Short mmCIF file of N, CA and C in Angstrom, two decimals:
data_model
loop_
_atom_site.label_atom_id
_atom_site.label_comp_id
_atom_site.label_asym_id
_atom_site.label_seq_id
_atom_site.Cartn_x
_atom_site.Cartn_y
_atom_site.Cartn_z
N MET A 1 -25.72 -11.43 -6.73
CA MET A 1 -24.30 -11.52 -6.58
C MET A 1 -23.93 -11.15 -5.13
N ALA A 2 -23.11 -11.96 -4.48
CA ALA A 2 -22.71 -11.71 -3.10
C ALA A 2 -21.74 -10.53 -3.04
N LYS A 3 -21.90 -9.72 -2.01
CA LYS A 3 -21.03 -8.58 -1.82
C LYS A 3 -19.71 -9.05 -1.20
N THR A 4 -18.60 -8.58 -1.75
CA THR A 4 -17.28 -8.95 -1.24
C THR A 4 -16.93 -8.07 -0.05
N ILE A 5 -16.49 -8.68 1.02
CA ILE A 5 -16.06 -7.94 2.19
C ILE A 5 -14.57 -7.67 2.04
N PRO A 6 -14.16 -6.41 2.08
CA PRO A 6 -12.75 -6.10 1.89
C PRO A 6 -11.88 -6.65 3.02
N MET A 7 -10.67 -7.07 2.63
CA MET A 7 -9.68 -7.50 3.61
C MET A 7 -9.25 -6.27 4.40
N ASN A 8 -9.01 -6.47 5.68
CA ASN A 8 -8.54 -5.42 6.57
C ASN A 8 -7.58 -6.10 7.54
N ARG A 9 -6.30 -6.22 7.15
CA ARG A 9 -5.38 -7.10 7.86
C ARG A 9 -4.09 -6.40 8.26
N LEU A 10 -3.66 -6.67 9.49
CA LEU A 10 -2.35 -6.27 10.00
C LEU A 10 -1.42 -7.45 9.83
N LEU A 11 -0.32 -7.25 9.12
CA LEU A 11 0.68 -8.28 8.88
C LEU A 11 1.95 -7.86 9.61
N GLN A 12 2.32 -8.64 10.62
CA GLN A 12 3.52 -8.28 11.37
C GLN A 12 4.54 -9.40 11.27
N GLY A 13 5.80 -8.98 11.25
CA GLY A 13 6.89 -9.94 11.16
C GLY A 13 8.21 -9.21 11.09
N ASP A 14 9.26 -9.87 11.55
CA ASP A 14 10.58 -9.27 11.51
C ASP A 14 11.02 -9.00 10.08
N VAL A 15 12.06 -8.21 9.94
CA VAL A 15 12.67 -7.97 8.64
C VAL A 15 13.10 -9.32 8.06
N GLY A 16 12.76 -9.56 6.81
CA GLY A 16 13.15 -10.80 6.16
C GLY A 16 12.15 -11.93 6.24
N THR A 17 10.99 -11.67 6.82
CA THR A 17 9.99 -12.74 6.94
C THR A 17 9.06 -12.82 5.73
N GLY A 18 9.13 -11.86 4.83
CA GLY A 18 8.34 -11.94 3.61
C GLY A 18 7.15 -11.00 3.52
N LYS A 19 7.08 -10.01 4.39
CA LYS A 19 5.95 -9.08 4.35
C LYS A 19 5.84 -8.37 3.00
N THR A 20 6.97 -7.92 2.48
CA THR A 20 6.95 -7.19 1.22
C THR A 20 6.56 -8.10 0.06
N ALA A 21 6.97 -9.35 0.09
CA ALA A 21 6.58 -10.31 -0.96
C ALA A 21 5.07 -10.53 -0.93
N ILE A 22 4.50 -10.64 0.25
CA ILE A 22 3.05 -10.80 0.37
C ILE A 22 2.34 -9.55 -0.14
N ALA A 23 2.88 -8.38 0.20
CA ALA A 23 2.30 -7.13 -0.27
C ALA A 23 2.34 -7.05 -1.79
N GLN A 24 3.47 -7.45 -2.37
CA GLN A 24 3.60 -7.42 -3.83
C GLN A 24 2.58 -8.37 -4.47
N TYR A 25 2.41 -9.52 -3.90
CA TYR A 25 1.42 -10.48 -4.42
C TYR A 25 0.01 -9.87 -4.36
N ALA A 26 -0.32 -9.21 -3.25
CA ALA A 26 -1.64 -8.59 -3.11
C ALA A 26 -1.83 -7.50 -4.16
N MET A 27 -0.80 -6.70 -4.38
CA MET A 27 -0.91 -5.62 -5.36
C MET A 27 -1.06 -6.18 -6.78
N LEU A 28 -0.28 -7.20 -7.10
CA LEU A 28 -0.36 -7.80 -8.44
C LEU A 28 -1.69 -8.51 -8.65
N SER A 29 -2.25 -9.06 -7.60
CA SER A 29 -3.57 -9.68 -7.69
C SER A 29 -4.62 -8.63 -8.03
N ALA A 30 -4.51 -7.46 -7.40
CA ALA A 30 -5.44 -6.37 -7.72
C ALA A 30 -5.29 -5.95 -9.17
N VAL A 31 -4.05 -5.78 -9.62
CA VAL A 31 -3.79 -5.35 -11.00
C VAL A 31 -4.32 -6.40 -12.00
N ALA A 32 -4.12 -7.67 -11.68
CA ALA A 32 -4.61 -8.74 -12.56
C ALA A 32 -6.13 -8.71 -12.69
N ASN A 33 -6.79 -8.12 -11.72
CA ASN A 33 -8.25 -8.01 -11.72
C ASN A 33 -8.72 -6.60 -12.09
N GLN A 34 -7.90 -5.90 -12.87
CA GLN A 34 -8.20 -4.57 -13.39
C GLN A 34 -8.45 -3.51 -12.32
N HIS A 35 -7.69 -3.59 -11.22
CA HIS A 35 -7.76 -2.58 -10.18
C HIS A 35 -6.38 -1.96 -10.00
N GLN A 36 -6.36 -0.83 -9.32
CA GLN A 36 -5.09 -0.19 -8.99
C GLN A 36 -4.69 -0.58 -7.57
N ALA A 37 -3.40 -0.39 -7.27
CA ALA A 37 -2.88 -0.70 -5.95
C ALA A 37 -2.02 0.47 -5.47
N VAL A 38 -1.97 0.63 -4.16
CA VAL A 38 -1.18 1.67 -3.53
C VAL A 38 -0.26 1.03 -2.50
N LEU A 39 0.97 1.51 -2.44
CA LEU A 39 1.90 1.13 -1.37
C LEU A 39 2.37 2.43 -0.74
N MET A 40 1.95 2.67 0.50
CA MET A 40 2.29 3.91 1.20
C MET A 40 3.35 3.63 2.26
N ALA A 41 4.42 4.42 2.20
CA ALA A 41 5.53 4.29 3.15
C ALA A 41 5.65 5.58 3.96
N PRO A 42 6.20 5.51 5.17
CA PRO A 42 6.25 6.69 6.02
C PRO A 42 7.29 7.74 5.62
N THR A 43 8.29 7.35 4.84
CA THR A 43 9.32 8.31 4.42
C THR A 43 9.53 8.24 2.92
N GLU A 44 10.02 9.32 2.36
CA GLU A 44 10.30 9.35 0.93
C GLU A 44 11.40 8.36 0.57
N LEU A 45 12.38 8.22 1.44
CA LEU A 45 13.47 7.27 1.17
C LEU A 45 12.92 5.85 1.05
N LEU A 46 12.07 5.43 1.99
CA LEU A 46 11.50 4.09 1.95
C LEU A 46 10.57 3.93 0.73
N ALA A 47 9.80 4.95 0.41
CA ALA A 47 8.93 4.89 -0.77
C ALA A 47 9.77 4.70 -2.04
N ARG A 48 10.86 5.44 -2.14
CA ARG A 48 11.74 5.31 -3.31
C ARG A 48 12.35 3.90 -3.38
N GLN A 49 12.72 3.36 -2.23
CA GLN A 49 13.29 2.00 -2.20
C GLN A 49 12.25 0.98 -2.68
N HIS A 50 11.02 1.11 -2.19
CA HIS A 50 9.95 0.20 -2.62
C HIS A 50 9.71 0.32 -4.13
N ALA A 51 9.65 1.54 -4.63
CA ALA A 51 9.40 1.75 -6.06
C ALA A 51 10.53 1.15 -6.90
N LYS A 52 11.75 1.36 -6.47
CA LYS A 52 12.91 0.83 -7.20
C LYS A 52 12.86 -0.70 -7.24
N LYS A 53 12.56 -1.31 -6.10
CA LYS A 53 12.49 -2.77 -6.04
C LYS A 53 11.38 -3.31 -6.93
N LEU A 54 10.22 -2.67 -6.91
CA LEU A 54 9.11 -3.10 -7.76
C LEU A 54 9.49 -2.98 -9.24
N HIS A 55 10.10 -1.86 -9.61
CA HIS A 55 10.54 -1.67 -11.00
C HIS A 55 11.50 -2.78 -11.42
N GLU A 56 12.44 -3.11 -10.53
CA GLU A 56 13.42 -4.16 -10.85
C GLU A 56 12.75 -5.52 -10.98
N GLN A 57 11.88 -5.85 -10.03
CA GLN A 57 11.26 -7.17 -10.03
C GLN A 57 10.22 -7.34 -11.13
N LEU A 58 9.62 -6.25 -11.57
CA LEU A 58 8.58 -6.34 -12.58
C LEU A 58 9.04 -5.82 -13.94
N ALA A 59 10.35 -5.67 -14.10
CA ALA A 59 10.90 -5.21 -15.38
C ALA A 59 10.45 -6.17 -16.48
N GLY A 60 10.04 -5.61 -17.58
CA GLY A 60 9.58 -6.44 -18.69
C GLY A 60 8.10 -6.78 -18.62
N SER A 61 7.45 -6.49 -17.51
CA SER A 61 6.01 -6.74 -17.40
C SER A 61 5.25 -5.53 -17.93
N ARG A 62 3.95 -5.66 -18.03
CA ARG A 62 3.12 -4.53 -18.48
C ARG A 62 2.59 -3.73 -17.30
N VAL A 63 3.03 -4.04 -16.09
CA VAL A 63 2.54 -3.34 -14.90
C VAL A 63 3.19 -1.95 -14.86
N GLU A 64 2.34 -0.94 -14.81
CA GLU A 64 2.80 0.45 -14.77
C GLU A 64 2.92 0.89 -13.31
N ILE A 65 4.14 1.23 -12.90
CA ILE A 65 4.43 1.61 -11.52
C ILE A 65 4.85 3.07 -11.51
N ALA A 66 4.36 3.83 -10.53
CA ALA A 66 4.73 5.23 -10.42
C ALA A 66 5.00 5.58 -8.97
N LEU A 67 5.82 6.59 -8.78
CA LEU A 67 6.17 7.09 -7.45
C LEU A 67 5.54 8.46 -7.27
N LEU A 68 4.82 8.65 -6.16
CA LEU A 68 4.21 9.94 -5.84
C LEU A 68 4.72 10.40 -4.47
N VAL A 69 5.52 11.45 -4.48
CA VAL A 69 6.04 12.03 -3.24
C VAL A 69 5.87 13.54 -3.32
N SER A 70 5.85 14.20 -2.17
CA SER A 70 5.58 15.64 -2.15
C SER A 70 6.70 16.46 -2.77
N SER A 71 7.90 15.93 -2.89
CA SER A 71 9.02 16.69 -3.45
C SER A 71 9.01 16.72 -4.99
N MET A 72 8.03 16.07 -5.62
CA MET A 72 7.96 16.06 -7.09
C MET A 72 7.68 17.46 -7.61
N PRO A 73 8.27 17.81 -8.76
CA PRO A 73 7.93 19.09 -9.39
C PRO A 73 6.44 19.14 -9.74
N GLY A 74 5.85 20.32 -9.68
CA GLY A 74 4.41 20.48 -9.89
C GLY A 74 3.90 19.93 -11.20
N SER A 75 4.59 20.18 -12.30
CA SER A 75 4.12 19.71 -13.60
C SER A 75 4.16 18.19 -13.68
N GLU A 76 5.21 17.59 -13.13
CA GLU A 76 5.33 16.12 -13.12
C GLU A 76 4.23 15.51 -12.25
N LYS A 77 3.96 16.15 -11.12
CA LYS A 77 2.92 15.66 -10.21
C LYS A 77 1.54 15.75 -10.86
N ARG A 78 1.25 16.87 -11.53
CA ARG A 78 -0.06 17.03 -12.19
C ARG A 78 -0.28 15.96 -13.26
N GLU A 79 0.76 15.69 -14.04
CA GLU A 79 0.67 14.68 -15.09
C GLU A 79 0.43 13.30 -14.48
N LEU A 80 1.15 12.99 -13.39
CA LEU A 80 0.97 11.71 -12.72
C LEU A 80 -0.43 11.59 -12.12
N LEU A 81 -0.93 12.65 -11.51
CA LEU A 81 -2.28 12.62 -10.93
C LEU A 81 -3.34 12.34 -12.01
N GLN A 82 -3.14 12.89 -13.19
CA GLN A 82 -4.08 12.61 -14.29
C GLN A 82 -4.01 11.14 -14.69
N ARG A 83 -2.81 10.59 -14.78
CA ARG A 83 -2.65 9.18 -15.16
C ARG A 83 -3.26 8.26 -14.11
N ILE A 84 -3.12 8.62 -12.83
CA ILE A 84 -3.72 7.82 -11.76
C ILE A 84 -5.25 7.87 -11.88
N ALA A 85 -5.78 9.05 -12.11
CA ALA A 85 -7.24 9.24 -12.16
C ALA A 85 -7.88 8.49 -13.33
N ILE A 86 -7.17 8.39 -14.45
CA ILE A 86 -7.77 7.68 -15.59
C ILE A 86 -7.42 6.19 -15.58
N GLY A 87 -6.55 5.78 -14.66
CA GLY A 87 -6.28 4.37 -14.48
C GLY A 87 -5.14 3.80 -15.29
N THR A 88 -4.27 4.65 -15.85
CA THR A 88 -3.14 4.12 -16.61
C THR A 88 -1.95 3.75 -15.73
N VAL A 89 -2.02 4.09 -14.46
CA VAL A 89 -1.00 3.67 -13.50
C VAL A 89 -1.60 2.52 -12.69
N ASP A 90 -0.89 1.39 -12.65
CA ASP A 90 -1.40 0.21 -11.93
C ASP A 90 -1.05 0.25 -10.45
N ILE A 91 0.22 0.54 -10.14
CA ILE A 91 0.69 0.55 -8.75
C ILE A 91 1.30 1.92 -8.48
N VAL A 92 0.80 2.57 -7.44
CA VAL A 92 1.34 3.86 -7.03
C VAL A 92 2.04 3.67 -5.68
N VAL A 93 3.31 3.99 -5.65
CA VAL A 93 4.09 3.93 -4.42
C VAL A 93 4.29 5.37 -3.97
N GLY A 94 4.14 5.62 -2.68
CA GLY A 94 4.32 6.99 -2.23
C GLY A 94 4.32 7.14 -0.74
N THR A 95 4.29 8.39 -0.35
CA THR A 95 4.29 8.78 1.06
C THR A 95 2.89 9.31 1.38
N GLN A 96 2.82 10.15 2.39
CA GLN A 96 1.54 10.75 2.76
C GLN A 96 0.99 11.63 1.64
N ALA A 97 1.79 11.89 0.61
CA ALA A 97 1.30 12.62 -0.56
C ALA A 97 0.11 11.89 -1.18
N LEU A 98 0.04 10.58 -0.97
CA LEU A 98 -1.09 9.78 -1.48
C LEU A 98 -2.41 10.16 -0.82
N LEU A 99 -2.34 10.82 0.33
CA LEU A 99 -3.54 11.17 1.09
C LEU A 99 -4.12 12.52 0.67
N SER A 100 -3.45 13.20 -0.25
CA SER A 100 -3.91 14.50 -0.71
C SER A 100 -5.28 14.39 -1.37
N GLU A 101 -6.09 15.42 -1.21
CA GLU A 101 -7.41 15.44 -1.84
C GLU A 101 -7.29 15.45 -3.36
N GLN A 102 -6.12 15.83 -3.88
CA GLN A 102 -5.91 15.88 -5.33
C GLN A 102 -5.78 14.48 -5.94
N VAL A 103 -5.48 13.48 -5.12
CA VAL A 103 -5.26 12.13 -5.63
C VAL A 103 -6.60 11.42 -5.74
N GLU A 104 -6.96 11.06 -6.98
CA GLU A 104 -8.18 10.32 -7.24
C GLU A 104 -7.82 9.08 -8.05
N PHE A 105 -8.28 7.94 -7.61
CA PHE A 105 -8.00 6.69 -8.29
C PHE A 105 -9.15 6.30 -9.19
N SER A 106 -8.82 5.66 -10.29
CA SER A 106 -9.84 5.17 -11.21
C SER A 106 -10.60 4.01 -10.58
N LYS A 107 -9.85 3.03 -10.06
CA LYS A 107 -10.48 1.85 -9.47
C LYS A 107 -9.49 1.23 -8.48
N LEU A 108 -9.46 1.76 -7.29
CA LEU A 108 -8.50 1.31 -6.27
C LEU A 108 -8.94 -0.02 -5.68
N GLY A 109 -8.06 -1.01 -5.73
CA GLY A 109 -8.39 -2.35 -5.25
C GLY A 109 -7.73 -2.74 -3.96
N VAL A 110 -6.49 -2.29 -3.75
CA VAL A 110 -5.78 -2.67 -2.53
C VAL A 110 -4.86 -1.52 -2.09
N VAL A 111 -4.82 -1.33 -0.78
CA VAL A 111 -3.94 -0.35 -0.16
C VAL A 111 -3.01 -1.10 0.78
N VAL A 112 -1.71 -0.94 0.55
CA VAL A 112 -0.70 -1.54 1.42
C VAL A 112 -0.02 -0.40 2.15
N ILE A 113 0.04 -0.50 3.46
CA ILE A 113 0.68 0.54 4.27
C ILE A 113 1.84 -0.10 5.02
N ASP A 114 3.05 0.39 4.73
CA ASP A 114 4.25 -0.12 5.37
C ASP A 114 4.52 0.68 6.64
N GLU A 115 4.99 -0.01 7.65
CA GLU A 115 5.25 0.62 8.96
C GLU A 115 4.03 1.40 9.42
N GLN A 116 2.92 0.67 9.49
CA GLN A 116 1.62 1.27 9.76
C GLN A 116 1.56 2.08 11.04
N HIS A 117 2.39 1.77 12.02
CA HIS A 117 2.33 2.49 13.30
C HIS A 117 2.73 3.96 13.14
N ARG A 118 3.31 4.32 12.00
CA ARG A 118 3.69 5.70 11.76
C ARG A 118 2.54 6.54 11.22
N PHE A 119 1.43 5.88 10.93
CA PHE A 119 0.26 6.57 10.40
C PHE A 119 -0.89 6.43 11.40
N GLY A 120 -1.69 7.48 11.51
CA GLY A 120 -2.84 7.43 12.39
C GLY A 120 -4.01 6.69 11.75
N VAL A 121 -5.01 6.39 12.56
CA VAL A 121 -6.19 5.68 12.09
C VAL A 121 -6.88 6.46 10.97
N GLN A 122 -7.01 7.78 11.15
CA GLN A 122 -7.67 8.60 10.12
C GLN A 122 -6.87 8.59 8.82
N GLN A 123 -5.53 8.62 8.93
CA GLN A 123 -4.71 8.57 7.72
C GLN A 123 -4.89 7.23 7.02
N ARG A 124 -4.87 6.14 7.78
CA ARG A 124 -5.05 4.82 7.18
C ARG A 124 -6.40 4.70 6.49
N ALA A 125 -7.41 5.30 7.09
CA ALA A 125 -8.77 5.16 6.58
C ALA A 125 -9.10 6.14 5.45
N SER A 126 -8.28 7.15 5.23
CA SER A 126 -8.65 8.19 4.27
C SER A 126 -8.76 7.66 2.84
N LEU A 127 -8.00 6.67 2.48
CA LEU A 127 -8.10 6.11 1.12
C LEU A 127 -9.34 5.24 0.97
N ARG A 128 -9.99 4.94 2.07
CA ARG A 128 -11.19 4.11 2.05
C ARG A 128 -12.40 4.87 1.49
N THR A 129 -12.28 6.17 1.33
CA THR A 129 -13.41 6.96 0.87
C THR A 129 -13.47 7.06 -0.66
N THR A 130 -12.70 6.24 -1.35
CA THR A 130 -12.74 6.24 -2.81
C THR A 130 -14.02 5.56 -3.29
N ARG A 131 -14.25 5.57 -4.60
CA ARG A 131 -15.46 4.99 -5.18
C ARG A 131 -15.58 3.50 -4.91
N THR A 132 -14.47 2.82 -4.76
CA THR A 132 -14.50 1.40 -4.44
C THR A 132 -14.06 1.21 -3.00
N ALA A 133 -14.37 0.09 -2.42
CA ALA A 133 -13.93 -0.22 -1.05
C ALA A 133 -12.70 -1.11 -1.17
N PRO A 134 -11.50 -0.52 -1.09
CA PRO A 134 -10.29 -1.32 -1.31
C PRO A 134 -9.98 -2.24 -0.14
N HIS A 135 -9.21 -3.27 -0.44
CA HIS A 135 -8.66 -4.13 0.59
C HIS A 135 -7.51 -3.38 1.25
N TYR A 136 -7.29 -3.63 2.55
CA TYR A 136 -6.21 -2.99 3.29
C TYR A 136 -5.28 -4.05 3.85
N LEU A 137 -3.99 -3.85 3.62
CA LEU A 137 -2.95 -4.69 4.20
C LEU A 137 -1.94 -3.74 4.84
N VAL A 138 -1.90 -3.73 6.16
CA VAL A 138 -0.96 -2.85 6.86
C VAL A 138 0.12 -3.73 7.47
N MET A 139 1.37 -3.28 7.34
CA MET A 139 2.51 -4.11 7.75
C MET A 139 3.34 -3.40 8.81
N THR A 140 3.91 -4.21 9.67
CA THR A 140 4.84 -3.67 10.66
C THR A 140 5.87 -4.72 11.04
N ALA A 141 7.08 -4.24 11.32
CA ALA A 141 8.13 -5.12 11.84
C ALA A 141 8.18 -5.01 13.35
N THR A 142 7.41 -4.07 13.90
CA THR A 142 7.36 -3.89 15.35
C THR A 142 6.49 -4.98 15.94
N PRO A 143 7.07 -5.82 16.81
CA PRO A 143 6.25 -6.89 17.39
C PRO A 143 5.16 -6.32 18.30
N ILE A 144 3.95 -6.70 18.02
CA ILE A 144 2.81 -6.24 18.82
C ILE A 144 2.11 -7.48 19.35
N PRO A 145 2.09 -7.67 20.68
CA PRO A 145 1.38 -8.83 21.22
C PRO A 145 -0.07 -8.84 20.74
N ARG A 146 -0.59 -10.03 20.49
CA ARG A 146 -1.91 -10.18 19.91
C ARG A 146 -2.99 -9.42 20.68
N THR A 147 -2.98 -9.47 21.99
CA THR A 147 -4.03 -8.79 22.76
C THR A 147 -3.92 -7.27 22.59
N LEU A 148 -2.70 -6.74 22.56
CA LEU A 148 -2.51 -5.31 22.36
C LEU A 148 -2.91 -4.93 20.93
N ALA A 149 -2.55 -5.76 19.96
CA ALA A 149 -2.90 -5.49 18.57
C ALA A 149 -4.41 -5.43 18.40
N LEU A 150 -5.13 -6.34 19.06
CA LEU A 150 -6.59 -6.34 18.96
C LEU A 150 -7.19 -5.10 19.62
N THR A 151 -6.53 -4.61 20.67
CA THR A 151 -7.01 -3.41 21.35
C THR A 151 -6.75 -2.18 20.49
N LEU A 152 -5.52 -2.05 19.98
CA LEU A 152 -5.14 -0.88 19.20
C LEU A 152 -5.71 -0.91 17.79
N PHE A 153 -5.78 -2.09 17.20
CA PHE A 153 -6.19 -2.23 15.81
C PHE A 153 -7.35 -3.20 15.71
N GLY A 154 -8.37 -3.01 16.54
CA GLY A 154 -9.50 -3.92 16.58
C GLY A 154 -10.23 -4.05 15.26
N ASP A 155 -10.01 -3.05 14.38
CA ASP A 155 -10.65 -3.10 13.07
C ASP A 155 -9.87 -3.97 12.10
N LEU A 156 -8.75 -4.54 12.54
CA LEU A 156 -7.89 -5.33 11.66
C LEU A 156 -7.79 -6.77 12.12
N ASP A 157 -7.78 -7.69 11.16
CA ASP A 157 -7.41 -9.07 11.47
C ASP A 157 -5.89 -9.08 11.57
N VAL A 158 -5.33 -9.94 12.40
CA VAL A 158 -3.89 -9.95 12.64
C VAL A 158 -3.26 -11.25 12.15
N SER A 159 -2.18 -11.12 11.38
CA SER A 159 -1.38 -12.27 10.95
C SER A 159 0.07 -11.98 11.34
N THR A 160 0.75 -13.00 11.82
CA THR A 160 2.15 -12.85 12.22
C THR A 160 3.01 -13.84 11.45
N LEU A 161 4.06 -13.33 10.82
CA LEU A 161 5.05 -14.16 10.13
C LEU A 161 6.19 -14.41 11.11
N LYS A 162 6.52 -15.67 11.35
CA LYS A 162 7.50 -15.98 12.39
C LYS A 162 8.84 -16.44 11.86
N LYS A 163 8.88 -16.94 10.63
CA LYS A 163 10.14 -17.47 10.09
C LYS A 163 10.65 -16.59 8.97
N ARG A 164 11.96 -16.42 8.96
CA ARG A 164 12.58 -15.66 7.88
C ARG A 164 12.58 -16.46 6.62
N THR A 165 12.49 -15.78 5.49
CA THR A 165 12.52 -16.45 4.19
C THR A 165 13.96 -16.77 3.81
N GLN A 166 14.13 -17.74 2.95
CA GLN A 166 15.46 -18.12 2.48
C GLN A 166 15.91 -17.14 1.40
N GLY A 167 17.22 -16.89 1.33
CA GLY A 167 17.77 -16.11 0.24
C GLY A 167 17.85 -14.72 0.57
#
């Protein structure tokens, strides 16, 4: 059986170009293949917005979505960490709280990082040390010229979305 090489991609595009839709598709693809997905945002406000949007768009589905942020009460956080570890949570949206040593995934398939420039290389790579080698999709609305992107993020393939989506 051929070994799968994980995706390691920087997706850049202005607001409204569809980065979040692509991220959602990647996460749902992982879930459809019995893996978990993570969406990490730089602030609790943005993480909450992402979680709310996913809940709204996937209402009625069997996809289990959870929010993990450092401001969660201890008992709620412990219960959520157990559910993540046994794999009953499909998509975990959160902040840097996702990088805690306490967070263990059952079968992590894809990591999406929003506004990737707010996280360091070590932070981006820390989820890579799980039992599986997850795919990485890092997104930014900050325009980065291709040559600079290759210099700063040489470990990432670069895709640029140029047109805004309709609606």
